[in-house]
Coordinates of C-alpha atoms in Angstrom, one line a residue:
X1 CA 0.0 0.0 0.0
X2 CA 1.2 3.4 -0.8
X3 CA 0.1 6.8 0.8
X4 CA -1.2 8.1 -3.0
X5 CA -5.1 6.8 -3.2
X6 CA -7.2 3.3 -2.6
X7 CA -6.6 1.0 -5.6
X8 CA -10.3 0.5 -7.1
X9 CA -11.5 -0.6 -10.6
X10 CA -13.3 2.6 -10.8
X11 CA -10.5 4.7 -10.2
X12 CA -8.2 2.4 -13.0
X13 CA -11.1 3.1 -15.5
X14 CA -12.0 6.9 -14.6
X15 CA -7.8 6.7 -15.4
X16 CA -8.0 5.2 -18.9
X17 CA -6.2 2.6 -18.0
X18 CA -7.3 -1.1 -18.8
X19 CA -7.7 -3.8 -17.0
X20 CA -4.5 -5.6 -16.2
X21 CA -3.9 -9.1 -17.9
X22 CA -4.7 -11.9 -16.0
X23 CA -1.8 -13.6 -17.7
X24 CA 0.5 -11.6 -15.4
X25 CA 3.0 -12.5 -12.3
X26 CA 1.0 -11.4 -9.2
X27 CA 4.5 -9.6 -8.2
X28 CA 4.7 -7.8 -11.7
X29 CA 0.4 -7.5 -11.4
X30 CA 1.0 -5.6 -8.1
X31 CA 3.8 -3.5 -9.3
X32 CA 1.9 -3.0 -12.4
X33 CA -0.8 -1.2 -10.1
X34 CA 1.1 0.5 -7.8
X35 CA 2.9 2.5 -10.2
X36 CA -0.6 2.9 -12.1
X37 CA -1.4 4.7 -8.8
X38 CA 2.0 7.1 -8.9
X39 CA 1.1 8.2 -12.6
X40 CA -2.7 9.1 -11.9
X41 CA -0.7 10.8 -8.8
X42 CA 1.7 12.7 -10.8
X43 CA -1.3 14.3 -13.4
X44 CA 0.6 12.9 -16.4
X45 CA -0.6 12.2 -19.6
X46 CA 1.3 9.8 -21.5
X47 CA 1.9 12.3 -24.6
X48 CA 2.6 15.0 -22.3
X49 CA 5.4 12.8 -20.8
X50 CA 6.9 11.5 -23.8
X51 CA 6.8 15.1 -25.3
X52 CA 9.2 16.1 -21.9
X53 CA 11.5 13.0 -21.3
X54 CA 13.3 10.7 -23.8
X55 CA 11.4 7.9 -23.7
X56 CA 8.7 6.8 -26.2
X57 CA 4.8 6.5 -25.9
X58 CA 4.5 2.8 -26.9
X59 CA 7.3 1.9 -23.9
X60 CA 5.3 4.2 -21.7
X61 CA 2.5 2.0 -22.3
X62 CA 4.0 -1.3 -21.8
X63 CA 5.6 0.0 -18.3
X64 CA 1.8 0.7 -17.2
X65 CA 0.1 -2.3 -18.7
X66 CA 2.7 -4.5 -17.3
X67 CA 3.8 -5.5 -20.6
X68 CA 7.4 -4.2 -19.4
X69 CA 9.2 -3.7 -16.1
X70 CA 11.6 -1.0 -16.4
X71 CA 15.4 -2.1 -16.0
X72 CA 16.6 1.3 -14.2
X73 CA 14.7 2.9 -11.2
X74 CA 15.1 6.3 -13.5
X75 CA 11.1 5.8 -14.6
X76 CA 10.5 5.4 -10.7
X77 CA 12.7 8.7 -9.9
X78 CA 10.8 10.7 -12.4
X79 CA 7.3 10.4 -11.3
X80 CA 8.4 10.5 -7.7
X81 CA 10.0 13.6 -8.5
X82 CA 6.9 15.1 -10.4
X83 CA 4.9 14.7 -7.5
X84 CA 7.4 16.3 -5.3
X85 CA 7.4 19.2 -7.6
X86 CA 3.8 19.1 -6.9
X87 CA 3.6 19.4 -3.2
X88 CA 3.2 15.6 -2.8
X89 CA 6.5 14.1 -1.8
X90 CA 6.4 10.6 -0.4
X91 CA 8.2 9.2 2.4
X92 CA 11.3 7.4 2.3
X93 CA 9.3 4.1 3.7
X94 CA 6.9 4.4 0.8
X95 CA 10.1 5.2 -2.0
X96 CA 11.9 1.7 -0.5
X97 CA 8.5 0.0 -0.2
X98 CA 8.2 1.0 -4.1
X99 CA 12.0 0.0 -5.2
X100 CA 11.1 -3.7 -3.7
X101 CA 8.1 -4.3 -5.4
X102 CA 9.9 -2.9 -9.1
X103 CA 12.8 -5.4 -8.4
X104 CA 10.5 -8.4 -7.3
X105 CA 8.4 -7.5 -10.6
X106 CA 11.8 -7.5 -12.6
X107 CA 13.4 -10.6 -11.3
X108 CA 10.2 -12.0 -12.5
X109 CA 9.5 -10.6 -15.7
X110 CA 13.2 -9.9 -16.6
X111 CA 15.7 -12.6 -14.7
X112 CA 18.7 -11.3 -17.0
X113 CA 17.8 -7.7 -16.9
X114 CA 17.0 -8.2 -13.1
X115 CA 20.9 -9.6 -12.6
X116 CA 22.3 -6.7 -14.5
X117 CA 20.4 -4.6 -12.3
X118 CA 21.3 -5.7 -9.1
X119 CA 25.0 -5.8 -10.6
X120 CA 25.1 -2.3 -11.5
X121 CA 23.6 -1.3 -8.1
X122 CA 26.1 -3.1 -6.5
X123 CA 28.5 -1.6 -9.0
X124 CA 26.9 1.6 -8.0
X125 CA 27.1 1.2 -4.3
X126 CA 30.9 0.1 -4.5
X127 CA 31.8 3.3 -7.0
X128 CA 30.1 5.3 -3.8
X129 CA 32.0 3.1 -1.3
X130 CA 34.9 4.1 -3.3
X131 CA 34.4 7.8 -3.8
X132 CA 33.7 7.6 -0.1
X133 CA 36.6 5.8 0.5
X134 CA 38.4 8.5 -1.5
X135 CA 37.1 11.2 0.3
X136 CA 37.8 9.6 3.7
X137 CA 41.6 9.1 2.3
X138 CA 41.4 12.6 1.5
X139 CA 40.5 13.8 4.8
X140 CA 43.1 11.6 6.6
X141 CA 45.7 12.1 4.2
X142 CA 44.7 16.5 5.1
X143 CA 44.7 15.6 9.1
X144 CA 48.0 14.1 8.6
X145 CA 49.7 16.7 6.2
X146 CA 48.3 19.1 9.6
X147 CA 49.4 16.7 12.3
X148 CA 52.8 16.8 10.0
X149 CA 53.0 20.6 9.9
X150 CA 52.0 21.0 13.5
X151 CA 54.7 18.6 14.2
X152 CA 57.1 19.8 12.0
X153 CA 56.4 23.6 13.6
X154 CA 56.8 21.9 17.0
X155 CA 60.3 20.5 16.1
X156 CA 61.1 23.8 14.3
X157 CA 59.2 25.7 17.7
X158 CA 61.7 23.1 19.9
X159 CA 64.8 23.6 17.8
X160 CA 64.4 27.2 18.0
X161 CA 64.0 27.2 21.8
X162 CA 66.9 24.7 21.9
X163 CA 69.2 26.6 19.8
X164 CA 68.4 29.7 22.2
X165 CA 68.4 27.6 25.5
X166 CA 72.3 26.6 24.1
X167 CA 72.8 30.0 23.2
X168 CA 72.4 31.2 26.6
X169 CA 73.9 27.8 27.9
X170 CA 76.8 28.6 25.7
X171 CA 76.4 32.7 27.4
X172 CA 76.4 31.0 30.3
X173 CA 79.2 28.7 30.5
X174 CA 81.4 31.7 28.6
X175 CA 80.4 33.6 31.3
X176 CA 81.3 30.7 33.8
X177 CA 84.6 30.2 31.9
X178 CA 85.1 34.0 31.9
X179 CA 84.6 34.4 35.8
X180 CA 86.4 31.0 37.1
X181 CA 89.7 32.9 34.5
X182 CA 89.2 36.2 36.7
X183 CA 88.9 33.8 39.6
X184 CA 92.2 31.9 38.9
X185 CA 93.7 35.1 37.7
X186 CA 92.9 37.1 41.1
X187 CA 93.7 34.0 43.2
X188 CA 97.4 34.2 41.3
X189 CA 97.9 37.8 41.8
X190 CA 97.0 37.1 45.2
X191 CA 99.8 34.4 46.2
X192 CA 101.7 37.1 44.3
X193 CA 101.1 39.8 47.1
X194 CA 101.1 37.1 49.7
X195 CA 104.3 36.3 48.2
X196 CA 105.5 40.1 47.8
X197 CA 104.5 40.5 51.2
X198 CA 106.4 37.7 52.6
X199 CA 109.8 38.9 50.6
X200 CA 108.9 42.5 52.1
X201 CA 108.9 41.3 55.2
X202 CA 111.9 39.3 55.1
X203 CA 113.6 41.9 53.3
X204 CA 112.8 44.3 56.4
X205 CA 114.1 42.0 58.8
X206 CA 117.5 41.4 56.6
X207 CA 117.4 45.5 56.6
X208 CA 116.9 45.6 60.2
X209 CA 120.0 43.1 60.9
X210 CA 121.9 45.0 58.7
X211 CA 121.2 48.4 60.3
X212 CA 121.3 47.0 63.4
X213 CA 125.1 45.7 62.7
X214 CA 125.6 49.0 61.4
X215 CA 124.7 50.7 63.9
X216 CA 126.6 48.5 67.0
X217 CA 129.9 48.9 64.3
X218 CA 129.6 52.6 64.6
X219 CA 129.3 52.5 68.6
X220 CA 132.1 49.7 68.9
X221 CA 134.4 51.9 66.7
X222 CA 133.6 54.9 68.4
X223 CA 134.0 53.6 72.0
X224 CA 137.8 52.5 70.5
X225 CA 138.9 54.2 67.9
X226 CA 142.3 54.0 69.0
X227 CA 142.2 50.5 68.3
X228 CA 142.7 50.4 64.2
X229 CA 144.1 47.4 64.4
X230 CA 141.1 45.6 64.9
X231 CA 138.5 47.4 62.5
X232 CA 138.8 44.6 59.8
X233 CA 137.8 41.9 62.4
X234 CA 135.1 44.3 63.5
X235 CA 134.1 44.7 60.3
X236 CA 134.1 41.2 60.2
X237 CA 132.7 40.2 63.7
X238 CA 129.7 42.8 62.8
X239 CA 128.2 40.3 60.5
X240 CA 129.7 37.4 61.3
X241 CA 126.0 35.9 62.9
X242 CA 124.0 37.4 60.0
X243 CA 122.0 34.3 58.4
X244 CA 123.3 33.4 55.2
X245 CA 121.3 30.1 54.0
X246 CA 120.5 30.7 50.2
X247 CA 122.7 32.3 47.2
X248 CA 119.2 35.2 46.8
X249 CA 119.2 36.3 50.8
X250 CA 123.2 36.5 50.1
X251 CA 123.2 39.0 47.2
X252 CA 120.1 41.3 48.8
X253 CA 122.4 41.4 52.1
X254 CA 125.3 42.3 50.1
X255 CA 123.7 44.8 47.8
X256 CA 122.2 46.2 50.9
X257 CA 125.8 47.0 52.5
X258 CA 127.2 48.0 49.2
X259 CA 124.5 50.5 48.4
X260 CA 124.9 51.8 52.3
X261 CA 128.3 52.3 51.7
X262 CA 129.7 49.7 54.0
X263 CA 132.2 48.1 52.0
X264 CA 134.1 46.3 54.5
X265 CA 130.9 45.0 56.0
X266 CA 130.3 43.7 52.6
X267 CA 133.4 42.2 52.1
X268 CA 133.7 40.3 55.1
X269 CA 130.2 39.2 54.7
X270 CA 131.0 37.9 51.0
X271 CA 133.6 35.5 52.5
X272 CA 131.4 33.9 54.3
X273 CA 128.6 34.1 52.0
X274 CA 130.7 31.9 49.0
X275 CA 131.7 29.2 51.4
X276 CA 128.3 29.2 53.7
X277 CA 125.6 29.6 51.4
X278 CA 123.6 26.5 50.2
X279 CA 124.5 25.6 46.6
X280 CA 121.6 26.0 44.2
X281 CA 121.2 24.2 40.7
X282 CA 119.2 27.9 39.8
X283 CA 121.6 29.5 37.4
X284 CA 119.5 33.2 38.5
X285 CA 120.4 32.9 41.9
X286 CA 123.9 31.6 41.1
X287 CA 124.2 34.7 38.7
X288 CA 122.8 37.5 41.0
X289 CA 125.4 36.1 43.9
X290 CA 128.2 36.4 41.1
X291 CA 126.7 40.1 39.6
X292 CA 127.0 41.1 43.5
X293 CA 130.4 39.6 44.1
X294 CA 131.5 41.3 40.9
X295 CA 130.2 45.3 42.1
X296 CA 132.0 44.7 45.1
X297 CA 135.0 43.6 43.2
X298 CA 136.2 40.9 45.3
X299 CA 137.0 38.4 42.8
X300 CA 138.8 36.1 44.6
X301 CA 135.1 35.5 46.5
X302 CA 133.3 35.2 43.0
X303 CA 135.8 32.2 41.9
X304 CA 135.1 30.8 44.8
X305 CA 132.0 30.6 44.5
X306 CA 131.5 30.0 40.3
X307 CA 133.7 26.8 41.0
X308 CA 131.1 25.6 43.8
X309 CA 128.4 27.0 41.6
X310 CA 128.9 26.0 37.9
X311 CA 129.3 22.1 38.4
X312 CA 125.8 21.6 40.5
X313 CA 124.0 24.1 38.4
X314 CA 120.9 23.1 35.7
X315 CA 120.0 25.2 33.4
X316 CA 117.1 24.9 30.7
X317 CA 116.4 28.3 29.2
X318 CA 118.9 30.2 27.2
X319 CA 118.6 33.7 28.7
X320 CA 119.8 31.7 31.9
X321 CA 122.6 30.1 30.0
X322 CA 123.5 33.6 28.5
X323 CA 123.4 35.8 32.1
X324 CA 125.4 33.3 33.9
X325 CA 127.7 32.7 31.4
X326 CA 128.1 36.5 30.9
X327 CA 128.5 37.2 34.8
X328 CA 131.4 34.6 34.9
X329 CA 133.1 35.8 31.3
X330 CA 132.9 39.4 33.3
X331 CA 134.2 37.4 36.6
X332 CA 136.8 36.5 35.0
X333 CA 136.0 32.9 35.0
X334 CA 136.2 32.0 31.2
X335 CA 138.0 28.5 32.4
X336 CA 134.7 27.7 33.7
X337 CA 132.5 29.3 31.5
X338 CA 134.3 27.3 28.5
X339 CA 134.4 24.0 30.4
X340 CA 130.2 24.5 31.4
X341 CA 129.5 25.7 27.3
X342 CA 129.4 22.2 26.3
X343 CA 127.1 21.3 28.9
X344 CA 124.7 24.1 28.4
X345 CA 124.4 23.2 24.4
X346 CA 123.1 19.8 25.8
X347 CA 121.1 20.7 28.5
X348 CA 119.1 23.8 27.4
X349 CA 115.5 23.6 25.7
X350 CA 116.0 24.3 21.8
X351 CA 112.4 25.5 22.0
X352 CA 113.0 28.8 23.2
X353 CA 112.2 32.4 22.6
X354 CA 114.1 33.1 19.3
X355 CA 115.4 36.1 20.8
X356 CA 116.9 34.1 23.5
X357 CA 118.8 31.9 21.7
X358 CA 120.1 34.7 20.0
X359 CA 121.7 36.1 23.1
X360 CA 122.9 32.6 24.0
X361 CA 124.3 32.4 20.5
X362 CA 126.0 36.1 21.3
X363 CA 127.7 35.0 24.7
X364 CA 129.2 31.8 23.2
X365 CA 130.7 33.8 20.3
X366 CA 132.4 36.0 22.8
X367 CA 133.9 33.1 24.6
X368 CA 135.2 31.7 22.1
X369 CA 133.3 28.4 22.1
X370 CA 133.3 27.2 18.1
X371 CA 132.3 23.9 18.5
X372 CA 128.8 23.6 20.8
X373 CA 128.3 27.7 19.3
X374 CA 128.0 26.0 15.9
X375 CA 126.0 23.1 16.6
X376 CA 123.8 25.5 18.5
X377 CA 123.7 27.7 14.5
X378 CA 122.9 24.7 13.4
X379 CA 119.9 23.5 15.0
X380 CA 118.9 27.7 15.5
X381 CA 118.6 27.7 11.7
X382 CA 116.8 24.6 11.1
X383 CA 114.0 24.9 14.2
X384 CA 114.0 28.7 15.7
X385 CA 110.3 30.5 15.2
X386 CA 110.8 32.8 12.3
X387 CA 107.4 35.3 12.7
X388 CA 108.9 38.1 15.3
X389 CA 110.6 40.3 12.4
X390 CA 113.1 41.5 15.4
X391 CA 114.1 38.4 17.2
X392 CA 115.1 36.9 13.5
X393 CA 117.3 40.0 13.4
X394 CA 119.1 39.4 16.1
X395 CA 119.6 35.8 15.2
X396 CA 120.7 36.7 11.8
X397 CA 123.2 38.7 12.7
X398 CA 124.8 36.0 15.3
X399 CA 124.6 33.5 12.7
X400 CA 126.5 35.3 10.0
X401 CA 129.3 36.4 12.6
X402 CA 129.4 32.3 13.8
X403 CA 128.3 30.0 10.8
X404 CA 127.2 32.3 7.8
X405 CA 125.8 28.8 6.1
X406 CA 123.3 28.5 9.2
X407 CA 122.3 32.3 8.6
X408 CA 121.7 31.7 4.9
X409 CA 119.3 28.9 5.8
X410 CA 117.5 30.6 8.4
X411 CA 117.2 33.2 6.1
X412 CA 115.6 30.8 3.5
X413 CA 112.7 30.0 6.2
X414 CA 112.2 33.4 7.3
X415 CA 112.0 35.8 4.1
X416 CA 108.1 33.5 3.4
X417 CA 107.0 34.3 7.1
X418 CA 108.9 36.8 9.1
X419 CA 106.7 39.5 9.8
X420 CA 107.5 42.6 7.4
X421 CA 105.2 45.4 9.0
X422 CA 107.7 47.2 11.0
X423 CA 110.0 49.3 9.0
X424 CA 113.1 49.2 11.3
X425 CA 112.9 45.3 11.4
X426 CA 113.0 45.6 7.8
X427 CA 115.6 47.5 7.6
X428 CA 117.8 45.9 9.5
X429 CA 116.9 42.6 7.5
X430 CA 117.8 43.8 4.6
X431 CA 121.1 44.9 5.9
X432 CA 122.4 41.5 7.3
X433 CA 120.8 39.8 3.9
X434 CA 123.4 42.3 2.0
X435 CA 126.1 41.4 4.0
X436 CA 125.4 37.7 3.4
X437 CA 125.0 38.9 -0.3
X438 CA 122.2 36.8 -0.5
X439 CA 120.5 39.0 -3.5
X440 CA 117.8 37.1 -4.2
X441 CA 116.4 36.5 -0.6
X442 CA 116.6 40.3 -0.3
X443 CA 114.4 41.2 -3.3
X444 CA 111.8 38.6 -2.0
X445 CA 111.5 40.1 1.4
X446 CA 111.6 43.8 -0.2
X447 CA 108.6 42.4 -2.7
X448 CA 106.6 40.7 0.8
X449 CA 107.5 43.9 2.6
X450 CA 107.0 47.2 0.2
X451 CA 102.9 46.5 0.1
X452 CA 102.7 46.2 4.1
X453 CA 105.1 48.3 5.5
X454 CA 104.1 50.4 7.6
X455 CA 105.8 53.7 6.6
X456 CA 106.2 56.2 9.7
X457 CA 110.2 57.2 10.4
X458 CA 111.3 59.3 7.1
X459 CA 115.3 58.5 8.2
X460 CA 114.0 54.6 8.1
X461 CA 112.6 55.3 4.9
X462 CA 115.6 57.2 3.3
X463 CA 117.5 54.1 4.2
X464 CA 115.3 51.6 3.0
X465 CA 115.2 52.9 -0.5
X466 CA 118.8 53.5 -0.6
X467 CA 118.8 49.4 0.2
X468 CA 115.6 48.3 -2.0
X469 CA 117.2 50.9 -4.6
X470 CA 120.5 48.4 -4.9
X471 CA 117.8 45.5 -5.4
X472 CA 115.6 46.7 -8.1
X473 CA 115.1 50.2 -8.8
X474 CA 111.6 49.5 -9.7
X475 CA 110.7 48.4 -6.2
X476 CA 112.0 51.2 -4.6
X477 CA 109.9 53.4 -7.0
X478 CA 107.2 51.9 -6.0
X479 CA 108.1 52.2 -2.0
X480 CA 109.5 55.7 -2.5
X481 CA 105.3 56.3 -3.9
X482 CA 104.0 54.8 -0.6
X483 CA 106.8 57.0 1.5
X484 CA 105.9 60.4 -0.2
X485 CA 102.1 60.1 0.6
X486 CA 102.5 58.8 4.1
X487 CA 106.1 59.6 5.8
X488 CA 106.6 62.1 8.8
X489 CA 107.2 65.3 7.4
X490 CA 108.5 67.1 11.3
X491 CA 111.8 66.4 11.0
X492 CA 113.4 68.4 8.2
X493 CA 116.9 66.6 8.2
X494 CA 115.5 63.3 7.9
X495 CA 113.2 64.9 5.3
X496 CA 116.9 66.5 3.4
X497 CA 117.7 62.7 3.6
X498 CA 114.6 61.0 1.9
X499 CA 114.7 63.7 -1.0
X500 CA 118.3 63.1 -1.6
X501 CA 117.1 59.9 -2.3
X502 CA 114.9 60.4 -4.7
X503 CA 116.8 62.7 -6.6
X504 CA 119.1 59.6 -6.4
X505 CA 116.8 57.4 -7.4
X506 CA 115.5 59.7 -10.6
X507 CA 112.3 60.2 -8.7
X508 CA 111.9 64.0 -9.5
X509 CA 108.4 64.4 -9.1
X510 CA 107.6 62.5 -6.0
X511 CA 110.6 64.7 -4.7
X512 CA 107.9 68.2 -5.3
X513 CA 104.7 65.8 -4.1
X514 CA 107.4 65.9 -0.9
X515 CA 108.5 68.7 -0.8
X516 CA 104.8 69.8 -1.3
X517 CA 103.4 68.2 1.6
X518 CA 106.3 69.4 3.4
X519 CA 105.8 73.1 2.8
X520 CA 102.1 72.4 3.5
X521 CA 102.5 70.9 6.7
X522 CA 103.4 72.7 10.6
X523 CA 107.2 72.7 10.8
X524 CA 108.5 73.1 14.4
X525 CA 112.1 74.0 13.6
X526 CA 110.5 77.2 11.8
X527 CA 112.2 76.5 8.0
X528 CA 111.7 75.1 5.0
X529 CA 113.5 71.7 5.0
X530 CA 113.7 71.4 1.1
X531 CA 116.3 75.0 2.0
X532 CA 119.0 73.2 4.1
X533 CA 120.7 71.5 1.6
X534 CA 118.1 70.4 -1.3
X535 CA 116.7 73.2 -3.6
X536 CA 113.1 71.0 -4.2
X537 CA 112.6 73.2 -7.4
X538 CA 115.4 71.4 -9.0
X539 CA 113.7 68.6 -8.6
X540 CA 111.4 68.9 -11.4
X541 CA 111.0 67.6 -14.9
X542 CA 113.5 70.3 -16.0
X543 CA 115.8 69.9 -13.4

């Protein structure tokens, strides 16, 4: 039953319709009527529908009479849609109810049409299943691209955070490392002042003693001054209980008499001092006892004491070495400064300050000492640190007095990486390459150096392109350029001196950009430099 109208004969006739077939199925009979029922419902004339749908009169015909079953439920759809149009929309009860009866009527009338039917349905449903499916795929594959994103601005959100939580952790520990430095750097300076305080008050008391000694020698000599004979024991006797334990107290107690002008004091107190003190393997102390020993003049006392000294002593850097064996070269110990040289060529660390070994090198030479003084050039010119522009100097110029080979290769390591910034350095350089007549070394530094040098001291300059000149005049052009636009221009002798140069060198008219700047610039002598003995006008192109 539908909710349209009763089914009654009179009703089918008042239609048009005829009668259904009694030849019919009972399910297609019932389906036949029902959808009979939806037409009359729908106010449709059969030309009227055929003249709005595709579908032709004759099949329309057969659909109501029975005499066909539609395959698709679009004939269904249509009139149920017409009535809706209407005002009369049927429930969704009464639109299944009306689906089951057209399939039970196809199945009957139609078994292969019914199978394609419920195949296509199926078909239909699955496509549906499928763009559902699709749709559902869409929307996960959207939440997770979202849950990616969120997660992927979380990390980013995190990596941020821990990029600035290390940042400050890194602020942090610099600052950490930063105040445990100052810690250990105040703690240091403070055993320092501990320590200066100690040594000042042990240098009081040693003051104290002293003046104290002083002071009873002056009341013992006045109470009996008529005994002369005995003023070198008192002399003697005054510091005979002073405490001498180490080669350092020693030296402050004599420097302390010496400088108070009690030289007889000091004298009797360096006797004891060389045969009392404590030897020490410290080649400072040894060498302040000596330098002391030495002032005084008591030379007998400074033997004494080098040959107690020199045998136990260690020493591992060469400015040690050097001072010691200078204070016993000036002792007049060279017996047991040459026997000790050997030992100190052994002994000392070869990875000194350049400079230092350059002294050692220097104090050797004046001994005398060929052999250990060479092997010392030797491994100088193969290992020393060649950066420091002066401490290469220095070296250089030992070298070529003791084992000009050694200088030449030092030279060959240090032209590629001495530093060439300072102009006196340079200089000086130059100079010792010149007297080793190693040419080609000295162009290569002058073509390092000319770009880099830093041009302040005119008389420097004047000399440097008098040396650079002898090289290749070209360079020195092109130093004599950087000189003229940047040199000191106060002094006007060295000024006389850089545009003699010049003139020498062909230079006339960076000679008047010179003499230019000079004129232009203060002068605090009150004259024109380019007047004392260089007429700048005759430096020009008609000169």
């Amino acid at each position: 039953m539908t909710e349209l109208a009763p089914r009654q004969p009179a009703a089918c006739a008042a239609s048009g319709f005829r009668a259904l077939s009694a030849d019919l199925s009972p399910e297609v009979a019932t389906w036949a009527r029902e959808l009979r029922t939806i037409w009359t419902a729908a106010g449709m004339t059969i030309n009227r529908f055929a003249g709005r749908y595709p579908v032709d009169k004759g099949t329309l015909s057969r659909y109501l009479n029975g005499k066909r079953v539609p395959r698709d439920q679009w004939f269904l759809n249509t009139l149920l849609a017409i009535q809706a149009e209407q005002g009369k929309e049927v429930s969704q009860e009464v639109r299944d109810h009306l689906t089951e009866l057209h399939l039970e009527a196809l199945k009957v009338a139609h078994p292969h049409e019914y199978r394609v039917r419920v195949v296509s349905e199926e078909l239909e449903l699955a496509l549906v299943g499928q763009h559902e499916a699709e749709r559902y795929a869409r929307a996960l594959e959207e939440q997770l691209a979202e849950r990616i994103r969120q997660v992927e601005e979380l990390t980013d959100q995190h990596g941020r955070l821990r990029a600035a939580w290390d940042v400050d952790r890194a602020a942090m520990e610099a600052e950490k490392d930063r105040l445990e430095q100052e810690i250990a750097a105040l703690e240091h300076r403070l055993r320092q002042a501990q320590e200066r305080i100690a040594q000042t008050e042990h240098r009081c008391r040693q003051l104290e003693d002293i003046l104290s000694h002083l002071q009873d020698g002056q009341s013992g000599d006045t109470a009996d001054s008529t005994h002369s004979d005995t003023s070198a024991g008192g002399a003697a006797g005054s510091v005979s209980d002073l405490p001498l334990t180490t080669p350092e107290i020693a030296a402050e107690m004599l420097a302390a008499f010496r400088k108070a002008g009690a030289r007889p004091q000091a004298l009797a107190l360096a006797v004891r001092a060389v045969t009392e003190v404590s030897v020490t393997t410290d080649p400072g102390d040894v060498a302040r006892l000596l330098e002391e020993l030495r002032e005084l003049k008591a030379d007998d006392a400074a033997r004494t004491w080098a040959e107690r000294a020199v045998p136990v002593v260690r020493v591992t850097a060469p400015s040690e070495a050097a001072r010691l064996l200078a204070e016993l070269r000036q002792a007049r110990a060279q017996d047991l400064a040459l026997e000790w040289a050997p030992r100190i060529v052994a002994e000392v660390s070869l990875t000194s300050d350049t400079g230092d070994v350059a002294t050692l090198l220097e104090e050797l030479r004046r001994l005398g000492v060929q052999k250990p003084a060479w092997a010392l050039a030797e491994w100088a010119a193969r290992e020393v640190e060649v950066s420091n522009s002066w401490s290469v100097v220095r070296i250089l110029v030992e070298l070529r007095k003791l084992h000009p080979q050694s200088a030449l290769l030092l030279a060959e390591r240090a032209v590629p990486d001495v530093n060439v910034t300072d102009a006196f350095d340079l200089l000086q350089m130059l100079l010792e390459l010149r007297k080793l007549n190693a040419w080609a070394l000295a162009k290569a530094l002058a073509e390092r150096a000319i770009p880099v040098v830093r041009i302040s001291s005119t008389f420097y300059m004047a000399q440097m392109l008098q040396e650079v000149r002898r090289l290749d005049p070209q360079l020195a052009l092109a130093l004599a350029e950087r000189a003229v636009l940047a040199a000191e221009t106060s002094n006007p002798f060295d000024i006389v001196l850089l545009l003699e140069e010049l003139r020498g060198m062909g230079a006339h008219g960076l000679a008047e950009k010179l003499g230019q700047r000079t004129s232009r610039g203060a002068n605090p002598f009150g004259f024109d430099p380019t007047g004392v003995a260089v007429d700048v006008s005759g430096f020009g192109p008609h000169a």
